[in-house]
Short mmCIF file of C-alpha atoms and ligand atoms in Angstrom, two decimals:
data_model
loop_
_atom_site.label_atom_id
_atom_site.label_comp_id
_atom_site.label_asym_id
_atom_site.label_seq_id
_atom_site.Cartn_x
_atom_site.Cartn_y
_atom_site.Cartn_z
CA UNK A 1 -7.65 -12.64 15.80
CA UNK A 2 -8.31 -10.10 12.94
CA UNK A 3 -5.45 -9.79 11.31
CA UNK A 4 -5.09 -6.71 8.90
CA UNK A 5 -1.66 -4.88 9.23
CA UNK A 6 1.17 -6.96 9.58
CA UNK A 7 4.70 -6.56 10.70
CA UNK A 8 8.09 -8.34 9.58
CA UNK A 9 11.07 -8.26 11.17
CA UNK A 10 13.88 -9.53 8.18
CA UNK A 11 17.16 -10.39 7.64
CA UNK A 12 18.89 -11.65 4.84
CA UNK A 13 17.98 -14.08 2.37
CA UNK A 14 15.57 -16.52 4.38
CA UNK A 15 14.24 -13.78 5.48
CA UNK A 16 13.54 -12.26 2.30
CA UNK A 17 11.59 -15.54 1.26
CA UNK A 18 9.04 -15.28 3.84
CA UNK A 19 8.65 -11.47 3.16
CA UNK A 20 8.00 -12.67 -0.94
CA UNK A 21 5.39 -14.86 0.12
CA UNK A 22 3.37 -12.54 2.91
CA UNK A 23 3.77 -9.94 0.43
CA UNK A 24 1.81 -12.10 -2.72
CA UNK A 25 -0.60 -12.24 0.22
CA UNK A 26 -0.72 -8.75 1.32
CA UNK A 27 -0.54 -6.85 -1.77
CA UNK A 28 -0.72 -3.49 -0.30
CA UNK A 29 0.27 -1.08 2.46
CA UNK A 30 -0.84 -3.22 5.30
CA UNK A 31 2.73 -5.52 4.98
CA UNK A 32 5.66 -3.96 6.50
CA UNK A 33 8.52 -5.42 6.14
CA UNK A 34 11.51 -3.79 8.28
CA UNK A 35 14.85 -4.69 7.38
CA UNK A 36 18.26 -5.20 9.40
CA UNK A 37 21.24 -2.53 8.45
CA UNK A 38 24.00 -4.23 9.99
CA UNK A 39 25.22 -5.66 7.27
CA UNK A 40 25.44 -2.17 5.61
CA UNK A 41 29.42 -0.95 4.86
CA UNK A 42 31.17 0.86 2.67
CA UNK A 43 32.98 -0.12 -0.55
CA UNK A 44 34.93 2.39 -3.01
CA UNK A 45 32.65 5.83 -1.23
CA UNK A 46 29.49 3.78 -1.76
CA UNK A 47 26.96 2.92 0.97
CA UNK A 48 25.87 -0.91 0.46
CA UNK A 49 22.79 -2.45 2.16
CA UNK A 50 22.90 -5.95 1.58
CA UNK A 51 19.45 -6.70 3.49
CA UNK A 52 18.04 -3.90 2.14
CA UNK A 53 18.85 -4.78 -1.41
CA UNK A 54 17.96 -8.12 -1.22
CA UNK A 55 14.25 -7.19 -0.39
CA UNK A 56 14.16 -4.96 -3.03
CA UNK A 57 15.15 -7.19 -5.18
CA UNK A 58 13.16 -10.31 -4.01
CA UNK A 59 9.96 -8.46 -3.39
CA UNK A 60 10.17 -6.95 -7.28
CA UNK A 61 11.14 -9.98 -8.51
CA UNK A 62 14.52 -8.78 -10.17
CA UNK A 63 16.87 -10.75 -7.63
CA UNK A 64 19.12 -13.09 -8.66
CA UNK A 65 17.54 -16.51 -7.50
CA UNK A 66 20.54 -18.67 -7.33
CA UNK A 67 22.48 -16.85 -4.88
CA UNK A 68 19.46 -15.02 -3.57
CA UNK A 69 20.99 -11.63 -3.58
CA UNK A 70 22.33 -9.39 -6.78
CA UNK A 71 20.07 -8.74 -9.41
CA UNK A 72 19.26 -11.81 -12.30
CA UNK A 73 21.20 -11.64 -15.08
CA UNK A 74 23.61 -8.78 -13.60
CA UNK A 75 26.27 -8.06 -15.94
CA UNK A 76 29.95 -7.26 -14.01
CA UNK A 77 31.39 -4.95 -16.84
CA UNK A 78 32.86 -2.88 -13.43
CA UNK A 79 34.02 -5.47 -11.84
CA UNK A 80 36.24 -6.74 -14.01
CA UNK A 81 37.31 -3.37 -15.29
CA UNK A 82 38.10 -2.35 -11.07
CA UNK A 83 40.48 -5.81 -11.44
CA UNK A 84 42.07 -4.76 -14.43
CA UNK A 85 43.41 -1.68 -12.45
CA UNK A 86 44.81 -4.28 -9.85
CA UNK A 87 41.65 -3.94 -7.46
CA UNK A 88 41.25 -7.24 -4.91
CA UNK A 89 37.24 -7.76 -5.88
CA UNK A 90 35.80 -10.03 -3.38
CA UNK A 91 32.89 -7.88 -2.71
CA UNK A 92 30.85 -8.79 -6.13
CA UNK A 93 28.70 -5.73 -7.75
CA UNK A 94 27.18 -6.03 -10.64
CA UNK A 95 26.36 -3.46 -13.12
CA UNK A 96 22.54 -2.68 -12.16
CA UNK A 97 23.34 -3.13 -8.60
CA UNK A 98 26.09 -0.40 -9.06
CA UNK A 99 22.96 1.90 -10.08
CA UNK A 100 21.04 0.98 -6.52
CA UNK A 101 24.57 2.32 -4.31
CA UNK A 102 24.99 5.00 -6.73
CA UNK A 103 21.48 6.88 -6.47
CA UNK A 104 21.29 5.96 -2.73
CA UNK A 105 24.89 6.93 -1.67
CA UNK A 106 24.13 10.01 -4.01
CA UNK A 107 20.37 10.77 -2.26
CA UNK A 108 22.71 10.21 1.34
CA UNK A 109 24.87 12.51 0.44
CA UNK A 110 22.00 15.20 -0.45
CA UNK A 111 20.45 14.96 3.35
CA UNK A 112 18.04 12.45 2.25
CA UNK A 113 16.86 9.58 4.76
CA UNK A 114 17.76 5.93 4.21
CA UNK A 115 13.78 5.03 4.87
CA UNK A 116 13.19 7.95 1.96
CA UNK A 117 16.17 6.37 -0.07
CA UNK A 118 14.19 2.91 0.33
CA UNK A 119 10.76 4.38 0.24
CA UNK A 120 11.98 5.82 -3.35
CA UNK A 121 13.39 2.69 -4.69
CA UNK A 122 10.74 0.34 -3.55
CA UNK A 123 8.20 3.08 -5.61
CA UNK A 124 10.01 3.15 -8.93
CA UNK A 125 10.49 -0.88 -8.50
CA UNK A 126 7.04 -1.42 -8.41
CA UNK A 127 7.09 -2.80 -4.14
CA UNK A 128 3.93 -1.86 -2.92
CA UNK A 129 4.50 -3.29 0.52
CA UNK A 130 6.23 -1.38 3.12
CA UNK A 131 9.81 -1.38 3.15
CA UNK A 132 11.59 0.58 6.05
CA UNK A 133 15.31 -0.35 7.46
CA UNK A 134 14.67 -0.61 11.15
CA UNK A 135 16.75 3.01 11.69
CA UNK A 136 18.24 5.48 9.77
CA UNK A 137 21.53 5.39 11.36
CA UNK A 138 24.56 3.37 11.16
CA UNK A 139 24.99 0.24 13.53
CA UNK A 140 27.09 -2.02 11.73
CA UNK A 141 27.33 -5.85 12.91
CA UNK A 142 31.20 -6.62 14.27
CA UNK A 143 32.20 -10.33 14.58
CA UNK A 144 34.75 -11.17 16.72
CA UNK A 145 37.05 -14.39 15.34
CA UNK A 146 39.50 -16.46 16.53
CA UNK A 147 41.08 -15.95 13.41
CA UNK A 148 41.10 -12.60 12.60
CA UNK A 149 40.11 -10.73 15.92
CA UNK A 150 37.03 -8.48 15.00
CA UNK A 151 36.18 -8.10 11.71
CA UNK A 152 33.52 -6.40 9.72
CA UNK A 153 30.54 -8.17 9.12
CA UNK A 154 30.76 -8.33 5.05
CA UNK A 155 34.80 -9.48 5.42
CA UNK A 156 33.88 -12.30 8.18
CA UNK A 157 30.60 -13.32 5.55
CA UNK A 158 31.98 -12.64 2.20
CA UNK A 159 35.56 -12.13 2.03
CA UNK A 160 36.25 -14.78 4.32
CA UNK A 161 33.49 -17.45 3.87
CA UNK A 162 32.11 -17.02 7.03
CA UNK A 163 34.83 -19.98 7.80
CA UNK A 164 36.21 -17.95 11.13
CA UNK A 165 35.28 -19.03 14.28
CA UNK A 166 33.51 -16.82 16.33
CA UNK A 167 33.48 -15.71 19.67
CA UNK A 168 31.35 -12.59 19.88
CA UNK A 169 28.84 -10.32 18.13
CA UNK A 170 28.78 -6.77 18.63
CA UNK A 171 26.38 -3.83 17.15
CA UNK A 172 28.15 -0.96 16.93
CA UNK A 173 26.01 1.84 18.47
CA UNK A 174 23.06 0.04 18.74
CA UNK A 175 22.14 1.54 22.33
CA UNK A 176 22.39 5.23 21.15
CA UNK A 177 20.62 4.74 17.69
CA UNK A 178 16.83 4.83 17.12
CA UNK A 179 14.23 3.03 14.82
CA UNK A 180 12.59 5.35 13.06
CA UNK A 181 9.19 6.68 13.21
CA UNK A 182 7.86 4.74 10.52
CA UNK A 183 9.43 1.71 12.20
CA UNK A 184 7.70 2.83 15.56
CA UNK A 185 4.21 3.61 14.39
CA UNK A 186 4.39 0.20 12.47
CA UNK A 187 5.18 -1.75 15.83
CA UNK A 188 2.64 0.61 17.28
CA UNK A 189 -0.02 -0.47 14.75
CA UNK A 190 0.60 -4.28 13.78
CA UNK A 191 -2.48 -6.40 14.50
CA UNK A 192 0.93 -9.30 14.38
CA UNK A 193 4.47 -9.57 14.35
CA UNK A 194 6.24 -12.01 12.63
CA UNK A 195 9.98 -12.68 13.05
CA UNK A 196 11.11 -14.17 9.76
CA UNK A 197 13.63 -17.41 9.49
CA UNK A 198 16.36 -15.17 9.55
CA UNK A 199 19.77 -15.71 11.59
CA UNK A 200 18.78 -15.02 14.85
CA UNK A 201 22.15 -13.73 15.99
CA UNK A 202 23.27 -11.76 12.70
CA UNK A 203 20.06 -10.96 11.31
CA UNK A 204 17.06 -10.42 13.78
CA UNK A 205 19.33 -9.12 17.18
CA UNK A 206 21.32 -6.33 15.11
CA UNK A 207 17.43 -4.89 14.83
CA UNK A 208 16.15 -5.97 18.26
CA UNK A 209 19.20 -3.72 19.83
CA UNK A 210 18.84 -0.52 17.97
CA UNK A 211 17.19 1.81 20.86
CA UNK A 212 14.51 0.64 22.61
CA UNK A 213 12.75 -1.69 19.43
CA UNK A 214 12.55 -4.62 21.69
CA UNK A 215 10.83 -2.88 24.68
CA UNK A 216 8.03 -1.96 21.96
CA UNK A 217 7.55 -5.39 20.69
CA UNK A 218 7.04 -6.72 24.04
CA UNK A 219 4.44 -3.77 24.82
CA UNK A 220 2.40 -5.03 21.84
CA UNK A 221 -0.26 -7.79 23.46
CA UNK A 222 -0.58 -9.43 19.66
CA UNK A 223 0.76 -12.16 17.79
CA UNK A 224 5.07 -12.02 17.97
CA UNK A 225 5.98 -15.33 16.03
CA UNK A 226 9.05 -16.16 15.05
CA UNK A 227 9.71 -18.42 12.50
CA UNK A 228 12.47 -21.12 12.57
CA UNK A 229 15.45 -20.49 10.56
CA UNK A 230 17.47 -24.21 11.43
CA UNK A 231 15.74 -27.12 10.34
CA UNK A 232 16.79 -30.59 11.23
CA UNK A 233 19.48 -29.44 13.04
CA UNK A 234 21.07 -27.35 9.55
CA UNK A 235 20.69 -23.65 8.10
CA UNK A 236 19.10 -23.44 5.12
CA UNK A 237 21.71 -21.33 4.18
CA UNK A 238 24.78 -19.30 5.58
CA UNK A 239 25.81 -20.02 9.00
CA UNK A 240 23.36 -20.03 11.54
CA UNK A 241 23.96 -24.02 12.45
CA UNK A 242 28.42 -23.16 12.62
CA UNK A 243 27.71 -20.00 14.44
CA UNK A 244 25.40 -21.79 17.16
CA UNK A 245 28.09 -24.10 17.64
CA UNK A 246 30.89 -21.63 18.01
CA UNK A 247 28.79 -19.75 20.73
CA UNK A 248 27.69 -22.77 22.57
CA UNK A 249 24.82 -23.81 21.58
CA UNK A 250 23.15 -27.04 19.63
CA UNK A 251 22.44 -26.40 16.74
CA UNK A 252 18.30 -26.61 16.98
CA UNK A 253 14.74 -24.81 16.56
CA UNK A 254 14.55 -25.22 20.63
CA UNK A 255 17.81 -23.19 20.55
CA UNK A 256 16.15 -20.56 19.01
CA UNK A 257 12.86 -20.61 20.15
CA UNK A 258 15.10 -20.48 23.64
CA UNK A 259 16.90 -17.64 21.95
CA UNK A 260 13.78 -15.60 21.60
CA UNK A 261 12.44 -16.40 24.35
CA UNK A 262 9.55 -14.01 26.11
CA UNK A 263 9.71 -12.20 23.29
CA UNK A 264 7.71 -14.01 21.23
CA UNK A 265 4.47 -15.63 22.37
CA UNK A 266 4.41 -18.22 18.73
CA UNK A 267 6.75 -20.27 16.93
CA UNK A 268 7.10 -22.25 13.72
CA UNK A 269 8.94 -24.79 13.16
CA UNK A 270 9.61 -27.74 11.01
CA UNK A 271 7.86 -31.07 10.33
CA UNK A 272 11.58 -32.45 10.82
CA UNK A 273 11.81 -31.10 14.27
CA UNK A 274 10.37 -31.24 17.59
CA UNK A 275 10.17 -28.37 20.14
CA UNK A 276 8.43 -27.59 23.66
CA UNK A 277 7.73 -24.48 25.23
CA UNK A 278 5.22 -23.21 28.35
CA UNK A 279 2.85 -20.28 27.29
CA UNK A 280 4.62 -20.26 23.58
CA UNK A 281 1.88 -21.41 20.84
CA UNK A 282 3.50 -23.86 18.83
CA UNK A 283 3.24 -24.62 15.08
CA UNK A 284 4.67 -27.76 13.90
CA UNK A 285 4.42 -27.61 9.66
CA UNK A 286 6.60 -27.78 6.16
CA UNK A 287 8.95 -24.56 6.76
CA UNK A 288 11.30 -24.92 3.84
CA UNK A 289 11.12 -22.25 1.21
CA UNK A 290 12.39 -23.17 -2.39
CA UNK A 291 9.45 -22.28 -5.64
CA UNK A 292 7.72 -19.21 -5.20
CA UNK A 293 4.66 -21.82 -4.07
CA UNK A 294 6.26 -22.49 -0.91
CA UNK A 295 6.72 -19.27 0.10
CA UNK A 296 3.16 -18.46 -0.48
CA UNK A 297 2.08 -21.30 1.41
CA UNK A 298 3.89 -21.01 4.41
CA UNK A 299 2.99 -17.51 4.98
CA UNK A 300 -0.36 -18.52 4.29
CA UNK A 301 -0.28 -21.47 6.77
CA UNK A 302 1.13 -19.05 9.46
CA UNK A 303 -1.37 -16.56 8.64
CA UNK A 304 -4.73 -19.13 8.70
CA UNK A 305 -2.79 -20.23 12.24
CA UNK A 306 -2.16 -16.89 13.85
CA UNK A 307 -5.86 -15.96 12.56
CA UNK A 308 -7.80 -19.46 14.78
CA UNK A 309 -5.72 -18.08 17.51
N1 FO1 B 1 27.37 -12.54 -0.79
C1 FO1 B 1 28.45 -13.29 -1.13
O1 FO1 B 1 28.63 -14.38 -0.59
N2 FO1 B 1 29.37 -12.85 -2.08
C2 FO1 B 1 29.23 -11.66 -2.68
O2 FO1 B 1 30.08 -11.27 -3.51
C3 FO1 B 1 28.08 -10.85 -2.36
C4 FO1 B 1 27.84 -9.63 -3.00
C5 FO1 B 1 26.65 -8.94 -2.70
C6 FO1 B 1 26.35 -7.76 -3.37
C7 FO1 B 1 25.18 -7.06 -3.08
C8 FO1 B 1 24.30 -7.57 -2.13
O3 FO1 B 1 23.14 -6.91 -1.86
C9 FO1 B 1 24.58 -8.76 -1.42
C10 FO1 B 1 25.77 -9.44 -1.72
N3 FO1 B 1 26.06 -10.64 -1.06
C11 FO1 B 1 27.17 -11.36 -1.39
C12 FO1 B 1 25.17 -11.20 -0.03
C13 FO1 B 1 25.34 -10.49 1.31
O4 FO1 B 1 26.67 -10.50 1.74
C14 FO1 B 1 24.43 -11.21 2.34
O5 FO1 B 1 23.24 -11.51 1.73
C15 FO1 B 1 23.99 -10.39 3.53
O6 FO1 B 1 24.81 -9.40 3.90
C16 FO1 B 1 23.78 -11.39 4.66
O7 FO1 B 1 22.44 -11.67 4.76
#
């Protein structure tokens, strides 16, 4: 298989990892990476897009490593000045961050596109792969607790530690949004499509429901591989393993490669791990992401694989 433009479906930060490493790879154009918006909510007027950020971020090397979102070295001169006025900050901003919500809740508000509002930032930050949210409208992730009934998806995550149990998922418009064009003449054009190691149920299915995306994956007769985001029965990070539990499932890569299901036609998974599957190609190799080598190297391994296909 030639393999010259390729496709990235991403979530949050595992997802970002694998997008770091195809992009040292793919310097150019020819890596898209489209990002989930369900995350996305508003705090004090301002529209924040966690996923979206974190790319940035990642991709032009400014994030924060340690946490894997924020920007390194963030200063929180607001923060603490919004909790000397009394404010409850659980929602953590830091300084240069503010400047990302600022000019894109600003370029919003003057009838601009989020893909232009991306397109813009990933420009002046230096990105030169392809960054697109998968649409431009709202569709923000709902999680239903046992706890708390439904909550919003940065108050279950954040605020409340993701420590809720949960009993439902729910994409808020999802059906009557669309990806946008970019997002559709990317799917149109990939020579492969790679699902990162994202959560599959909070990352990678608040972008399969918006419209009709999923229909135009499975129309594509290339590589769709999806990438592992649990191995050895654990999330690398965040709650992927809890969540699987909560809704019934173990807590495995054959969970999610069951998850997927006809949707992809690959999978990778870990050395740790052991997975079957009828007319799925399977690739069994070292999928955990921590130097900047790794991530290279796995994108490169799935590459070489996808490529003696
Ligand atoms: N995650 C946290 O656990 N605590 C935070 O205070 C926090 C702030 C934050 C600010 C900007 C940003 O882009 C991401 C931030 N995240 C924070 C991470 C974010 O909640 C998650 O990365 C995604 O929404 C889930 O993938």
């Amino acid at each position: 298989v030639a393999l010259k433009r390729i496709v990235a479906l991403v979530g949050g930060v595992g997802g970002a990892k694998l997008a770091y490493g195809l992009a040292q790879l793919i310097p150019t154009q020819d890596l898209t990476v489209i990002v989930n918006v369900g995350d996305d909510f508003e705090l004090y007027g301002l529209k924040i897009c966690p996923d979206l950020d974190t790319i940035l971020y990642t991709l032009s090397q400014r994030v924060d490593t340690t946490n894997g979102w924020g920007v390194a070295g963030d200063t929180t001169a607001m923060l603490e000045t919004l909790r000397g006025y009394g404010e409850d900050i659980w929602f953590r901003l830091g300084d240069q961050d503010l400047a990302t919500h600022l000019l894109r809740t600003h370029m919003l508000h003057n009838g601009h596109t989020l893909t232009q509002v991306v397109t813009h930032l990933a420009q002046r930050m230096g990105i030169t792969a392809r960054v697109l949210p998968v649409t431009d409208a709202a569709v923000p992730t709902m999680i239903d607790t046992i706890e708390h009934g439904e909550l919003p998806f940065q108050t279950y995550f954040v605020r409340h530690r993701w420590q809720p149990q949960v009993r439902g998922v729910r994409f808020v418009g999802a059906a009557q949004a669309q990806v946008s064009a970019e997002v559709r003449a990317a799917v149109a054009a990939a020579d492969a499509i790679l699902i990162a190691p994202s959560n599959p149920w909070l990352s990678v299915a608040p972008m399969l429901a918006v419209g009709d995306l999923r229909a135009q994956l499975l129309a594509r007769e290339v590589p769709r591989v999806a990438v592992t985001p649990i191995i050895g029965g654990r999330a690398v990070k965040g709650p992927a393993a809890k969540l699987m539990g909560e809704l019934g499932f173990a807590p495995t890569a054959q969970t999610v490669l069951d998850y997927y299901g006809t949707l992809v036609n690959g999978f990778v998974y870990d050395a740790q791990d052991q997975v079957s599957a009828d007319d799925v190609r399977l690739y069994r190799t070292n999928t955990l992401m921590q130097s900047g080598e790794d991530k290279v190297k796995l994108a490169q391994n799935i590459l070489d694989w996808i490529g003696r296909w």
